[in-house]
mmCIF file of N, CA and C and ligand atoms in Angstrom:
data_model
loop_
_atom_site.group_PDB
_atom_site.id
_atom_site.type_symbol
_atom_site.label_atom_id
_atom_site.label_comp_id
_atom_site.label_asym_id
_atom_site.label_seq_id
_atom_site.Cartn_x
_atom_site.Cartn_y
_atom_site.Cartn_z
ATOM 1 N N MET O 1 0.825 -1.211 0.000
ATOM 2 C CA MET O 1 0.000 0.000 0.000
ATOM 3 C C MET O 1 0.859 1.261 0.000
ATOM 4 N N SER O 2 1.890 1.275 0.869
ATOM 5 C CA SER O 2 2.714 2.501 0.937
ATOM 6 C C SER O 2 3.508 2.701 -0.352
ATOM 7 N N ILE O 3 3.836 1.581 -1.028
ATOM 8 C CA ILE O 3 4.542 1.705 -2.312
ATOM 9 C C ILE O 3 3.640 2.398 -3.330
ATOM 10 N N LEU O 4 2.387 2.008 -3.339
ATOM 11 C CA LEU O 4 1.426 2.608 -4.253
ATOM 12 C C LEU O 4 1.305 4.113 -3.991
ATOM 13 N N VAL O 5 1.257 4.462 -2.713
ATOM 14 C CA VAL O 5 1.149 5.877 -2.336
ATOM 15 C C VAL O 5 2.383 6.633 -2.835
ATOM 16 N N ASN O 6 3.565 6.034 -2.647
ATOM 17 C CA ASN O 6 4.799 6.684 -3.098
ATOM 18 C C ASN O 6 4.828 6.879 -4.609
ATOM 19 N N VAL O 7 4.412 5.845 -5.326
ATOM 20 C CA VAL O 7 4.415 5.933 -6.786
ATOM 21 C C VAL O 7 3.455 7.022 -7.252
ATOM 22 N N THR O 8 2.281 7.070 -6.619
ATOM 23 C CA THR O 8 1.307 8.103 -6.969
ATOM 24 C C THR O 8 1.882 9.489 -6.675
ATOM 25 N N GLY O 9 2.553 9.607 -5.528
ATOM 26 C CA GLY O 9 3.155 10.888 -5.154
ATOM 27 C C GLY O 9 4.200 11.330 -6.157
ATOM 28 N N LEU O 10 5.034 10.385 -6.578
ATOM 29 C CA LEU O 10 6.085 10.708 -7.558
ATOM 30 C C LEU O 10 5.493 11.121 -8.900
ATOM 31 N N ALA O 11 4.456 10.395 -9.301
ATOM 32 C CA ALA O 11 3.805 10.718 -10.572
ATOM 33 C C ALA O 11 3.205 12.118 -10.518
ATOM 34 N N LEU O 12 2.635 12.454 -9.384
ATOM 35 C CA LEU O 12 2.029 13.772 -9.197
ATOM 36 C C LEU O 12 3.099 14.863 -9.244
ATOM 37 N N MET O 13 4.245 14.585 -8.602
ATOM 38 C CA MET O 13 5.337 15.556 -8.610
ATOM 39 C C MET O 13 5.850 15.769 -10.032
ATOM 40 N N ALA O 14 5.993 14.670 -10.771
ATOM 41 C CA ALA O 14 6.467 14.770 -12.150
ATOM 42 C C ALA O 14 5.499 15.608 -12.984
ATOM 43 N N LEU O 15 4.219 15.416 -12.741
ATOM 44 C CA LEU O 15 3.202 16.162 -13.472
ATOM 45 C C LEU O 15 3.296 17.662 -13.157
ATOM 46 N N ILE O 16 3.513 17.969 -11.890
ATOM 47 C CA ILE O 16 3.612 19.376 -11.479
ATOM 48 C C ILE O 16 4.842 20.016 -12.116
ATOM 49 N N VAL O 17 5.958 19.284 -12.082
ATOM 50 C CA VAL O 17 7.192 19.796 -12.685
ATOM 51 C C VAL O 17 6.973 20.056 -14.176
ATOM 52 N N TRP O 18 6.338 19.081 -14.815
ATOM 53 C CA TRP O 18 6.072 19.227 -16.250
ATOM 54 C C TRP O 18 5.207 20.461 -16.484
ATOM 55 N N TRP O 19 4.170 20.595 -15.719
ATOM 56 C CA TRP O 19 3.222 21.703 -15.893
ATOM 57 C C TRP O 19 3.935 23.051 -15.774
ATOM 58 N N PHE O 20 4.741 23.196 -14.721
ATOM 59 C CA PHE O 20 5.341 24.508 -14.481
ATOM 60 C C PHE O 20 6.499 24.804 -15.432
ATOM 61 N N TRP O 21 7.270 23.801 -15.777
ATOM 62 C CA TRP O 21 8.474 24.059 -16.563
ATOM 63 C C TRP O 21 8.224 23.964 -18.059
ATOM 64 N N LEU O 22 7.593 22.896 -18.472
ATOM 65 C CA LEU O 22 7.490 22.665 -19.908
ATOM 66 C C LEU O 22 6.336 23.436 -20.541
ATOM 67 N N SER O 23 5.256 23.633 -19.809
ATOM 68 C CA SER O 23 4.108 24.300 -20.421
ATOM 69 C C SER O 23 4.418 25.755 -20.739
ATOM 70 N N ALA O 24 5.412 26.333 -20.063
ATOM 71 C CA ALA O 24 5.746 27.740 -20.304
ATOM 72 C C ALA O 24 6.604 27.911 -21.556
ATOM 73 N N LYS O 25 7.208 26.833 -22.051
ATOM 74 C CA LYS O 25 8.221 26.974 -23.093
ATOM 75 C C LYS O 25 7.676 27.375 -24.453
ATOM 76 N N GLY O 26 6.463 26.975 -24.752
ATOM 77 C CA GLY O 26 5.927 27.253 -26.076
ATOM 78 C C GLY O 26 5.376 28.655 -26.252
ATOM 79 N N ARG O 27 5.393 29.434 -25.206
ATOM 80 C CA ARG O 27 4.789 30.762 -25.297
ATOM 81 C C ARG O 27 5.688 31.721 -26.073
ATOM 82 N N PRO O 28 5.084 32.608 -26.859
ATOM 83 C CA PRO O 28 5.898 33.562 -27.596
ATOM 84 C C PRO O 28 6.528 34.587 -26.652
ATOM 85 N N ALA O 29 7.700 35.043 -27.021
ATOM 86 C CA ALA O 29 8.388 36.050 -26.219
ATOM 87 C C ALA O 29 7.760 37.411 -26.441
ATOM 88 N N LYS O 30 7.758 38.194 -25.407
ATOM 89 C CA LYS O 30 7.259 39.556 -25.497
ATOM 90 C C LYS O 30 8.461 40.478 -25.547
ATOM 91 N N ARG O 31 8.492 41.283 -26.575
ATOM 92 C CA ARG O 31 9.655 42.128 -26.774
ATOM 93 C C ARG O 31 9.443 43.502 -26.156
ATOM 94 N N ALA O 32 10.423 43.943 -25.389
ATOM 95 C CA ALA O 32 10.354 45.274 -24.786
ATOM 96 C C ALA O 32 10.721 46.304 -25.840
ATOM 97 N N SER O 33 9.911 47.342 -25.985
ATOM 98 C CA SER O 33 10.233 48.381 -26.967
ATOM 99 C C SER O 33 10.130 49.753 -26.303
ATOM 100 N N GLY O 34 11.044 49.998 -25.392
ATOM 101 C CA GLY O 34 11.111 51.306 -24.750
ATOM 102 C C GLY O 34 10.134 51.494 -23.606
ATOM 103 N N GLY O 35 8.923 51.002 -23.743
ATOM 104 C CA GLY O 35 7.922 51.239 -22.705
ATOM 105 C C GLY O 35 7.940 50.195 -21.608
ATOM 106 N N ALA O 36 6.864 50.152 -20.869
ATOM 107 C CA ALA O 36 6.739 49.182 -19.791
ATOM 108 C C ALA O 36 5.986 47.953 -20.296
ATOM 109 N N ILE O 37 6.301 46.829 -19.719
ATOM 110 C CA ILE O 37 5.579 45.600 -20.026
ATOM 111 C C ILE O 37 4.843 45.165 -18.764
ATOM 112 N N ASP O 38 3.557 44.876 -18.915
ATOM 113 C CA ASP O 38 2.780 44.355 -17.794
ATOM 114 C C ASP O 38 2.881 42.837 -17.771
ATOM 115 N N ILE O 39 3.167 42.302 -16.607
ATOM 116 C CA ILE O 39 3.244 40.844 -16.441
ATOM 117 C C ILE O 39 2.227 40.446 -15.371
ATOM 118 N N VAL O 40 1.266 39.648 -15.771
ATOM 119 C CA VAL O 40 0.246 39.181 -14.829
ATOM 120 C C VAL O 40 0.805 37.997 -14.044
ATOM 121 N N VAL O 41 0.616 38.034 -12.730
ATOM 122 C CA VAL O 41 1.078 36.964 -11.847
ATOM 123 C C VAL O 41 -0.165 36.252 -11.316
ATOM 124 N N GLU O 42 -0.463 35.094 -11.919
ATOM 125 C CA GLU O 42 -1.706 34.399 -11.580
ATOM 126 C C GLU O 42 -1.596 32.930 -11.959
ATOM 127 N N ASP O 43 -2.235 32.067 -11.174
ATOM 128 C CA ASP O 43 -2.349 30.632 -11.461
ATOM 129 C C ASP O 43 -1.002 29.954 -11.703
ATOM 130 N N GLY O 44 0.026 30.382 -11.005
ATOM 131 C CA GLY O 44 1.315 29.708 -11.105
ATOM 132 C C GLY O 44 2.157 30.072 -12.309
ATOM 133 N N VAL O 45 1.694 31.055 -13.105
ATOM 134 C CA VAL O 45 2.511 31.462 -14.254
ATOM 135 C C VAL O 45 2.590 32.983 -14.361
ATOM 136 N N TYR O 46 3.727 33.420 -14.854
ATOM 137 C CA TYR O 46 3.867 34.801 -15.283
ATOM 138 C C TYR O 46 3.358 34.866 -16.716
ATOM 139 N N GLU O 47 2.573 35.884 -17.007
ATOM 140 C CA GLU O 47 2.048 36.013 -18.372
ATOM 141 C C GLU O 47 2.265 37.439 -18.864
ATOM 142 N N PRO O 48 3.123 37.699 -19.817
ATOM 143 C CA PRO O 48 3.990 36.739 -20.514
ATOM 144 C C PRO O 48 5.131 36.279 -19.609
ATOM 145 N N SER O 49 5.693 35.114 -19.952
ATOM 146 C CA SER O 49 6.772 34.573 -19.125
ATOM 147 C C SER O 49 8.137 34.682 -19.803
ATOM 148 N N VAL O 50 8.142 35.063 -21.071
ATOM 149 C CA VAL O 50 9.412 35.253 -21.768
ATOM 150 C C VAL O 50 9.462 36.697 -22.272
ATOM 151 N N ILE O 51 10.482 37.426 -21.835
ATOM 152 C CA ILE O 51 10.647 38.833 -22.197
ATOM 153 C C ILE O 51 11.963 38.972 -22.933
ATOM 154 N N GLU O 52 11.928 39.724 -24.022
ATOM 155 C CA GLU O 52 13.179 40.006 -24.721
ATOM 156 C C GLU O 52 13.520 41.470 -24.579
ATOM 157 N N ALA O 53 14.795 41.767 -24.436
ATOM 158 C CA ALA O 53 15.227 43.147 -24.272
ATOM 159 C C ALA O 53 16.614 43.326 -24.875
ATOM 160 N N GLU O 54 16.994 44.587 -25.010
ATOM 161 C CA GLU O 54 18.313 44.906 -25.545
ATOM 162 C C GLU O 54 19.256 45.261 -24.397
ATOM 163 N N ALA O 55 20.497 44.824 -24.500
ATOM 164 C CA ALA O 55 21.492 45.147 -23.475
ATOM 165 C C ALA O 55 21.684 46.658 -23.404
ATOM 166 N N GLY O 56 21.799 47.171 -22.190
ATOM 167 C CA GLY O 56 22.039 48.595 -21.985
ATOM 168 C C GLY O 56 20.786 49.450 -21.990
ATOM 169 N N GLU O 57 19.656 48.880 -22.369
ATOM 170 C CA GLU O 57 18.406 49.643 -22.357
ATOM 171 C C GLU O 57 17.659 49.413 -21.057
ATOM 172 N N THR O 58 17.087 50.507 -20.552
ATOM 173 C CA THR O 58 16.315 50.386 -19.319
ATOM 174 C C THR O 58 14.935 49.838 -19.637
ATOM 175 N N LEU O 59 14.530 48.912 -18.820
ATOM 176 C CA LEU O 59 13.320 48.138 -19.070
ATOM 177 C C LEU O 59 12.490 48.184 -17.793
ATOM 178 N N THR O 60 11.202 48.467 -17.945
ATOM 179 C CA THR O 60 10.323 48.464 -16.774
ATOM 180 C C THR O 60 9.306 47.342 -16.922
ATOM 181 N N LEU O 61 9.311 46.448 -15.970
ATOM 182 C CA LEU O 61 8.336 45.359 -15.943
ATOM 183 C C LEU O 61 7.376 45.653 -14.798
ATOM 184 N N ARG O 62 6.097 45.695 -15.127
ATOM 185 C CA ARG O 62 5.107 45.947 -14.079
ATOM 186 C C ARG O 62 4.411 44.640 -13.732
ATOM 187 N N PHE O 63 4.668 44.176 -12.519
ATOM 188 C CA PHE O 63 4.111 42.893 -12.083
ATOM 189 C C PHE O 63 2.740 43.119 -11.462
ATOM 190 N N ASP O 64 1.727 42.580 -12.129
ATOM 191 C CA ASP O 64 0.331 42.706 -11.711
ATOM 192 C C ASP O 64 -0.026 41.419 -10.958
ATOM 193 N N ARG O 65 0.159 41.461 -9.642
ATOM 194 C CA ARG O 65 -0.044 40.233 -8.862
ATOM 195 C C ARG O 65 -1.522 40.053 -8.523
ATOM 196 N N ARG O 66 -2.096 38.984 -9.058
ATOM 197 C CA ARG O 66 -3.496 38.661 -8.774
ATOM 198 C C ARG O 66 -3.631 37.433 -7.884
ATOM 199 N N ASP O 67 -2.516 36.735 -7.677
ATOM 200 C CA ASP O 67 -2.511 35.513 -6.866
ATOM 201 C C ASP O 67 -2.192 35.891 -5.418
ATOM 202 N N PRO O 68 -3.160 35.701 -4.499
ATOM 203 C CA PRO O 68 -2.913 36.097 -3.108
ATOM 204 C C PRO O 68 -2.042 35.113 -2.328
ATOM 205 N N SER O 69 -1.727 33.944 -2.901
ATOM 206 C CA SER O 69 -0.950 32.954 -2.143
ATOM 207 C C SER O 69 0.466 33.487 -1.885
ATOM 208 N N PRO O 70 1.035 33.144 -0.721
ATOM 209 C CA PRO O 70 2.358 33.668 -0.362
ATOM 210 C C PRO O 70 3.436 33.298 -1.373
ATOM 211 N N CYS O 71 3.181 32.256 -2.135
ATOM 212 C CA CYS O 71 4.125 31.805 -3.155
ATOM 213 C C CYS O 71 4.482 32.926 -4.135
ATOM 214 N N ALA O 72 3.513 33.765 -4.450
ATOM 215 C CA ALA O 72 3.710 34.784 -5.489
ATOM 216 C C ALA O 72 4.246 36.102 -4.934
ATOM 217 N N GLU O 73 4.571 36.099 -3.659
ATOM 218 C CA GLU O 73 4.868 37.357 -2.974
ATOM 219 C C GLU O 73 6.079 38.115 -3.497
ATOM 220 N N GLN O 74 7.082 37.375 -3.933
ATOM 221 C CA GLN O 74 8.316 38.034 -4.343
ATOM 222 C C GLN O 74 8.663 37.655 -5.764
ATOM 223 N N VAL O 75 9.334 38.572 -6.458
ATOM 224 C CA VAL O 75 9.932 38.192 -7.737
ATOM 225 C C VAL O 75 11.431 38.434 -7.607
ATOM 226 N N ILE O 76 12.199 37.453 -8.063
ATOM 227 C CA ILE O 76 13.654 37.500 -7.930
ATOM 228 C C ILE O 76 14.277 37.335 -9.311
ATOM 229 N N PHE O 77 15.111 38.289 -9.669
ATOM 230 C CA PHE O 77 15.873 38.185 -10.917
ATOM 231 C C PHE O 77 17.245 37.641 -10.563
ATOM 232 N N HIS O 78 17.440 36.363 -10.881
ATOM 233 C CA HIS O 78 18.697 35.710 -10.559
ATOM 234 C C HIS O 78 19.804 36.291 -11.444
ATOM 235 N N LYS O 79 20.985 36.351 -10.929
ATOM 236 C CA LYS O 79 22.173 36.875 -11.605
ATOM 237 C C LYS O 79 22.132 38.395 -11.769
ATOM 238 N N LEU O 80 20.999 39.037 -11.562
ATOM 239 C CA LEU O 80 20.940 40.497 -11.686
ATOM 240 C C LEU O 80 20.851 41.170 -10.309
ATOM 241 N N ASP O 81 20.745 40.354 -9.253
ATOM 242 C CA ASP O 81 20.643 40.885 -7.891
ATOM 243 C C ASP O 81 19.490 41.850 -7.708
ATOM 244 N N VAL O 82 18.352 41.516 -8.293
ATOM 245 C CA VAL O 82 17.168 42.356 -8.149
ATOM 246 C C VAL O 82 16.048 41.491 -7.580
ATOM 247 N N SER O 83 15.392 41.993 -6.557
ATOM 248 C CA SER O 83 14.200 41.304 -6.073
ATOM 249 C C SER O 83 13.209 42.351 -5.597
ATOM 250 N N GLU O 84 11.940 41.995 -5.654
ATOM 251 C CA GLU O 84 10.896 42.949 -5.300
ATOM 252 C C GLU O 84 9.739 42.199 -4.639
ATOM 253 N N THR O 85 9.134 42.842 -3.658
ATOM 254 C CA THR O 85 7.925 42.295 -3.030
ATOM 255 C C THR O 85 6.719 42.851 -3.781
ATOM 256 N N LEU O 86 5.777 41.973 -4.089
ATOM 257 C CA LEU O 86 4.633 42.358 -4.911
ATOM 258 C C LEU O 86 3.349 42.362 -4.075
ATOM 259 N N PRO O 87 2.768 43.535 -3.815
ATOM 260 C CA PRO O 87 1.482 43.553 -3.103
ATOM 261 C C PRO O 87 0.356 43.017 -4.004
ATOM 262 N N VAL O 88 -0.588 42.311 -3.414
ATOM 263 C CA VAL O 88 -1.712 41.748 -4.177
ATOM 264 C C VAL O 88 -2.578 42.886 -4.722
ATOM 265 N N GLY O 89 -2.988 42.743 -5.983
ATOM 266 C CA GLY O 89 -3.912 43.703 -6.577
ATOM 267 C C GLY O 89 -3.264 44.995 -7.022
ATOM 268 N N GLU O 90 -1.932 45.030 -7.043
ATOM 269 C CA GLU O 90 -1.251 46.240 -7.494
ATOM 270 C C GLU O 90 -0.278 45.889 -8.607
ATOM 271 N N LYS O 91 0.034 46.915 -9.397
ATOM 272 C CA LYS O 91 1.080 46.742 -10.408
ATOM 273 C C LYS O 91 2.366 47.326 -9.843
ATOM 274 N N THR O 92 3.329 46.458 -9.614
ATOM 275 C CA THR O 92 4.586 46.877 -9.015
ATOM 276 C C THR O 92 5.656 46.970 -10.092
ATOM 277 N N PRO O 93 6.204 48.165 -10.318
ATOM 278 C CA PRO O 93 7.230 48.275 -11.354
ATOM 279 C C PRO O 93 8.589 47.783 -10.874
ATOM 280 N N VAL O 94 9.261 47.077 -11.750
ATOM 281 C CA VAL O 94 10.643 46.654 -11.506
ATOM 282 C C VAL O 94 11.447 47.196 -12.682
ATOM 283 N N THR O 95 12.396 48.051 -12.394
ATOM 284 C CA THR O 95 13.195 48.657 -13.448
ATOM 285 C C THR O 95 14.571 48.003 -13.479
ATOM 286 N N LEU O 96 14.969 47.606 -14.680
ATOM 287 C CA LEU O 96 16.231 46.892 -14.859
ATOM 288 C C LEU O 96 16.989 47.504 -16.026
ATOM 289 N N THR O 97 18.299 47.496 -15.926
ATOM 290 C CA THR O 97 19.128 47.839 -17.080
ATOM 291 C C THR O 97 20.168 46.729 -17.227
ATOM 292 N N PRO O 98 19.784 45.624 -17.893
ATOM 293 C CA PRO O 98 20.755 44.535 -18.049
ATOM 294 C C PRO O 98 21.872 44.960 -19.002
ATOM 295 N N LYS O 99 23.113 44.782 -18.572
ATOM 296 C CA LYS O 99 24.237 45.293 -19.364
ATOM 297 C C LYS O 99 24.853 44.233 -20.265
ATOM 298 N N THR O 100 24.666 42.974 -19.895
ATOM 299 C CA THR O 100 25.328 41.898 -20.630
ATOM 300 C C THR O 100 24.287 41.009 -21.302
ATOM 301 N N PRO O 101 24.438 40.759 -22.602
ATOM 302 C CA PRO O 101 23.505 39.834 -23.253
ATOM 303 C C PRO O 101 23.542 38.455 -22.593
ATOM 304 N N GLY O 102 22.397 37.829 -22.559
ATOM 305 C CA GLY O 102 22.324 36.507 -21.944
ATOM 306 C C GLY O 102 20.899 36.180 -21.574
ATOM 307 N N THR O 103 20.735 35.076 -20.908
ATOM 308 C CA THR O 103 19.413 34.624 -20.475
ATOM 309 C C THR O 103 19.362 34.676 -18.962
ATOM 310 N N TYR O 104 18.390 35.409 -18.460
ATOM 311 C CA TYR O 104 18.262 35.597 -17.023
ATOM 312 C C TYR O 104 16.915 35.057 -16.574
ATOM 313 N N ARG O 105 16.939 34.212 -15.559
ATOM 314 C CA ARG O 105 15.685 33.691 -15.034
ATOM 315 C C ARG O 105 15.118 34.635 -13.988
ATOM 316 N N PHE O 106 13.794 34.717 -13.945
ATOM 317 C CA PHE O 106 13.160 35.362 -12.801
ATOM 318 C C PHE O 106 12.075 34.442 -12.277
ATOM 319 N N THR O 107 12.015 34.356 -10.955
ATOM 320 C CA THR O 107 11.120 33.392 -10.315
ATOM 321 C C THR O 107 10.566 34.003 -9.019
ATOM 322 N N CYS O 108 9.595 33.315 -8.446
ATOM 323 C CA CYS O 108 9.192 33.637 -7.083
ATOM 324 C C CYS O 108 10.220 33.021 -6.133
ATOM 325 N N GLN O 109 10.053 33.251 -4.859
ATOM 326 C CA GLN O 109 11.091 32.802 -3.921
ATOM 327 C C GLN O 109 11.181 31.289 -3.831
ATOM 328 N N MET O 110 10.091 30.572 -4.184
ATOM 329 C CA MET O 110 10.131 29.116 -4.155
ATOM 330 C C MET O 110 10.355 28.528 -5.541
ATOM 331 N N GLN O 111 10.483 29.372 -6.524
ATOM 332 C CA GLN O 111 10.744 28.987 -7.913
ATOM 333 C C GLN O 111 9.606 28.179 -8.521
ATOM 334 N N MET O 112 8.395 28.456 -8.088
ATOM 335 C CA MET O 112 7.230 27.837 -8.729
ATOM 336 C C MET O 112 6.855 28.677 -9.948
ATOM 337 N N TYR O 113 6.792 29.969 -9.757
ATOM 338 C CA TYR O 113 6.626 30.875 -10.895
ATOM 339 C C TYR O 113 7.971 30.982 -11.607
ATOM 340 N N GLN O 114 7.948 30.836 -12.934
ATOM 341 C CA GLN O 114 9.188 30.833 -13.715
ATOM 342 C C GLN O 114 9.075 31.781 -14.900
ATOM 343 N N GLY O 115 10.057 32.632 -15.044
ATOM 344 C CA GLY O 115 10.075 33.508 -16.206
ATOM 345 C C GLY O 115 11.495 33.623 -16.730
ATOM 346 N N THR O 116 11.616 34.109 -17.960
ATOM 347 C CA THR O 116 12.920 34.231 -18.593
ATOM 348 C C THR O 116 13.042 35.605 -19.242
ATOM 349 N N LEU O 117 14.135 36.269 -18.969
ATOM 350 C CA LEU O 117 14.458 37.532 -19.620
ATOM 351 C C LEU O 117 15.626 37.267 -20.555
ATOM 352 N N ILE O 118 15.387 37.487 -21.843
ATOM 353 C CA ILE O 118 16.443 37.251 -22.834
ATOM 354 C C ILE O 118 16.983 38.606 -23.259
ATOM 355 N N VAL O 119 18.255 38.809 -23.048
ATOM 356 C CA VAL O 119 18.897 40.087 -23.359
ATOM 357 C C VAL O 119 19.790 39.899 -24.585
ATOM 358 N N HIS O 120 19.550 40.719 -25.610
ATOM 359 C CA HIS O 120 20.311 40.617 -26.853
ATOM 360 C C HIS O 120 21.450 41.618 -26.895
HETATM 361 CU CU1 CU B 201 6.409 30.554 -5.195
#
């Protein structure tokens, strides 16, 4: 019986991993063009979750947090040393000037929400 429970648990975990990581990959990238980009934070995904930008250009991302769960509370830009607390029901601007081309992940503090900033 406990083996069955474990197998079910593992299958469920694999499904969750697949849902959060792979389902985001097919989405089209949103290109920053001087202005601000609104990113909705809801149902475990950033929408849009892929942002493209140019190196050296200042970019404003406005995080519209609609998910009240504590999971969505923070957004962290790894490798850029930027993090912000997002109040529920508000659009919180995060201003970045990435200097080096590359791919930068942004996530919530538990890394359930996943986003990618591609700098050209
Ligand atoms: Cu989280």
